[in-house]
mmCIF file of C-alpha atoms in Angstrom:
data_model
loop_
_atom_site.group_PDB
_atom_site.id
_atom_site.type_symbol
_atom_site.label_atom_id
_atom_site.label_comp_id
_atom_site.label_asym_id
_atom_site.label_seq_id
_atom_site.Cartn_x
_atom_site.Cartn_y
_atom_site.Cartn_z
ATOM 1 C CA MET A 1 -5.214 47.177 29.605
ATOM 2 C CA LEU A 2 -1.392 46.268 28.944
ATOM 3 C CA PHE A 3 -0.588 49.516 30.200
ATOM 4 C CA LEU A 4 -2.427 48.945 33.506
ATOM 5 C CA SER A 5 -1.275 45.455 33.420
ATOM 6 C CA ALA A 6 2.712 47.076 32.970
ATOM 7 C CA LEU A 7 1.552 49.664 35.781
ATOM 8 C CA ALA A 8 0.525 47.308 38.168
ATOM 9 C CA LEU A 9 3.562 45.174 37.941
ATOM 10 C CA PHE A 10 5.601 47.882 37.927
ATOM 11 C CA LEU A 11 3.642 49.137 41.151
ATOM 12 C CA SER A 12 3.414 45.785 43.283
ATOM 13 C CA LEU A 13 7.245 45.865 42.972
ATOM 14 C CA LEU A 14 7.774 49.189 43.992
ATOM 15 C CA PHE A 15 5.464 49.690 46.649
ATOM 16 C CA GLY A 16 4.343 46.181 47.083
ATOM 17 C CA PRO A 17 1.178 44.240 46.371
ATOM 18 C CA THR A 18 -1.258 46.298 48.518
ATOM 19 C CA PRO A 19 -0.863 49.091 47.134
ATOM 20 C CA ALA A 20 -0.507 48.386 43.528
ATOM 21 C CA THR A 21 -3.884 46.149 43.989
ATOM 22 C CA LEU A 22 -5.583 49.016 45.699
ATOM 23 C CA VAL A 23 -4.403 51.431 42.507
ATOM 24 C CA ALA A 24 -5.822 48.647 40.165
ATOM 25 C CA LEU A 25 -9.333 47.979 41.773
ATOM 26 C CA THR A 26 -9.479 52.037 41.542
ATOM 27 C CA LEU A 27 -9.122 52.204 38.099
ATOM 28 C CA TRP A 28 -11.263 49.126 37.060
ATOM 29 C CA GLY A 29 -13.730 51.283 39.544
ATOM 30 C CA VAL A 30 -13.540 54.394 37.755
ATOM 31 C CA ARG A 31 -13.801 52.740 34.380
ATOM 32 C CA LEU A 32 -17.615 51.216 35.660
ATOM 33 C CA VAL A 33 -18.153 54.307 36.466
ATOM 34 C CA ALA A 34 -17.640 55.896 33.152
ATOM 35 C CA TYR A 35 -18.742 53.243 31.566
ATOM 36 C CA SER A 36 -21.996 53.502 33.294
ATOM 37 C CA SER A 37 -22.592 56.950 32.828
ATOM 38 C CA ALA A 38 -22.151 56.577 28.814
ATOM 39 C CA ALA A 39 -24.415 53.670 28.967
ATOM 40 C CA GLN A 40 -27.268 55.529 30.468
ATOM 41 C CA GLY A 41 -26.624 58.490 28.122
ATOM 42 C CA LEU A 42 -24.641 61.423 30.146
ATOM 43 C CA ALA A 43 -21.840 63.086 28.463
ATOM 44 C CA LEU A 44 -18.640 61.883 30.387
ATOM 45 C CA SER A 45 -15.903 64.814 31.884
ATOM 46 C CA ARG A 46 -12.506 65.616 30.242
ATOM 47 C CA GLU A 47 -11.251 63.938 33.095
ATOM 48 C CA MET A 48 -12.935 60.777 32.374
ATOM 49 C CA LYS A 49 -12.321 60.811 28.634
ATOM 50 C CA LEU A 50 -8.786 60.563 29.591
ATOM 51 C CA LEU A 51 -9.157 57.740 32.209
ATOM 52 C CA GLU A 52 -10.898 55.821 29.670
ATOM 53 C CA SER A 53 -8.189 56.224 27.369
ATOM 54 C CA PHE A 54 -6.166 54.255 29.107
ATOM 55 C CA TRP A 55 -8.011 51.376 28.402
ATOM 56 C CA GLN A 56 -7.479 51.456 24.676
ATOM 57 C CA SER A 57 -4.190 50.797 22.870
ATOM 58 C CA THR A 58 -3.522 53.283 21.788
ATOM 59 C CA PRO A 59 0.126 54.170 19.659
ATOM 60 C CA LEU A 60 0.909 55.930 22.509
ATOM 61 C CA LEU A 61 0.313 53.674 25.524
ATOM 62 C CA LEU A 62 1.286 50.617 23.859
ATOM 63 C CA PRO A 63 5.496 51.974 23.855
ATOM 64 C CA LEU A 64 4.875 53.685 27.449
ATOM 65 C CA ALA A 65 3.463 49.921 28.001
ATOM 66 C CA ALA A 66 6.771 48.071 26.897
ATOM 67 C CA LEU A 67 9.320 50.863 28.738
ATOM 68 C CA LEU A 68 6.994 49.793 31.807
ATOM 69 C CA LEU A 69 7.632 46.642 31.078
ATOM 70 C CA ILE A 70 11.419 46.808 30.458
ATOM 71 C CA VAL A 71 11.942 49.231 33.645
ATOM 72 C CA THR A 72 10.165 46.703 35.667
ATOM 73 C CA VAL A 73 12.465 43.633 34.440
ATOM 74 C CA PHE A 74 15.505 45.347 35.240
ATOM 75 C CA TYR A 75 14.197 46.563 38.398
ATOM 76 C CA ALA A 76 13.345 42.876 40.105
ATOM 77 C CA PRO A 77 15.398 42.176 42.487
ATOM 78 C CA ARG A 78 17.679 39.251 41.542
ATOM 79 C CA GLN A 79 17.736 35.933 43.141
ATOM 80 C CA GLU A 80 21.307 35.007 43.413
ATOM 81 C CA LYS A 81 20.361 31.283 45.316
ATOM 82 C CA LEU A 82 18.485 30.272 41.792
ATOM 83 C CA SER A 83 21.510 32.100 39.598
ATOM 84 C CA ARG A 84 23.668 29.496 41.710
ATOM 85 C CA GLU A 85 21.543 26.784 41.093
ATOM 86 C CA TRP A 86 21.166 27.045 37.317
ATOM 87 C CA SER A 87 25.059 27.344 37.061
ATOM 88 C CA ALA A 88 26.199 24.195 39.076
#
């Protein structure tokens, strides 16, 4: 969840809120399909297992999420008006 949240935040800064929301909703939809397939006893495909792994906090995804958050913070546009108010 942390990785997907960081990804959505980064995409919202890069492309805007609408594409980021669409990506997040698509990933939630894929998770719902995978969960309902597993609940019915159907075998998941290799691609579904890969996408399902993005919902877990694996040792690989935690540093990737942190890196994505750091890049997002440095990419975020600075508000010059706010910085002037704080320094005055």
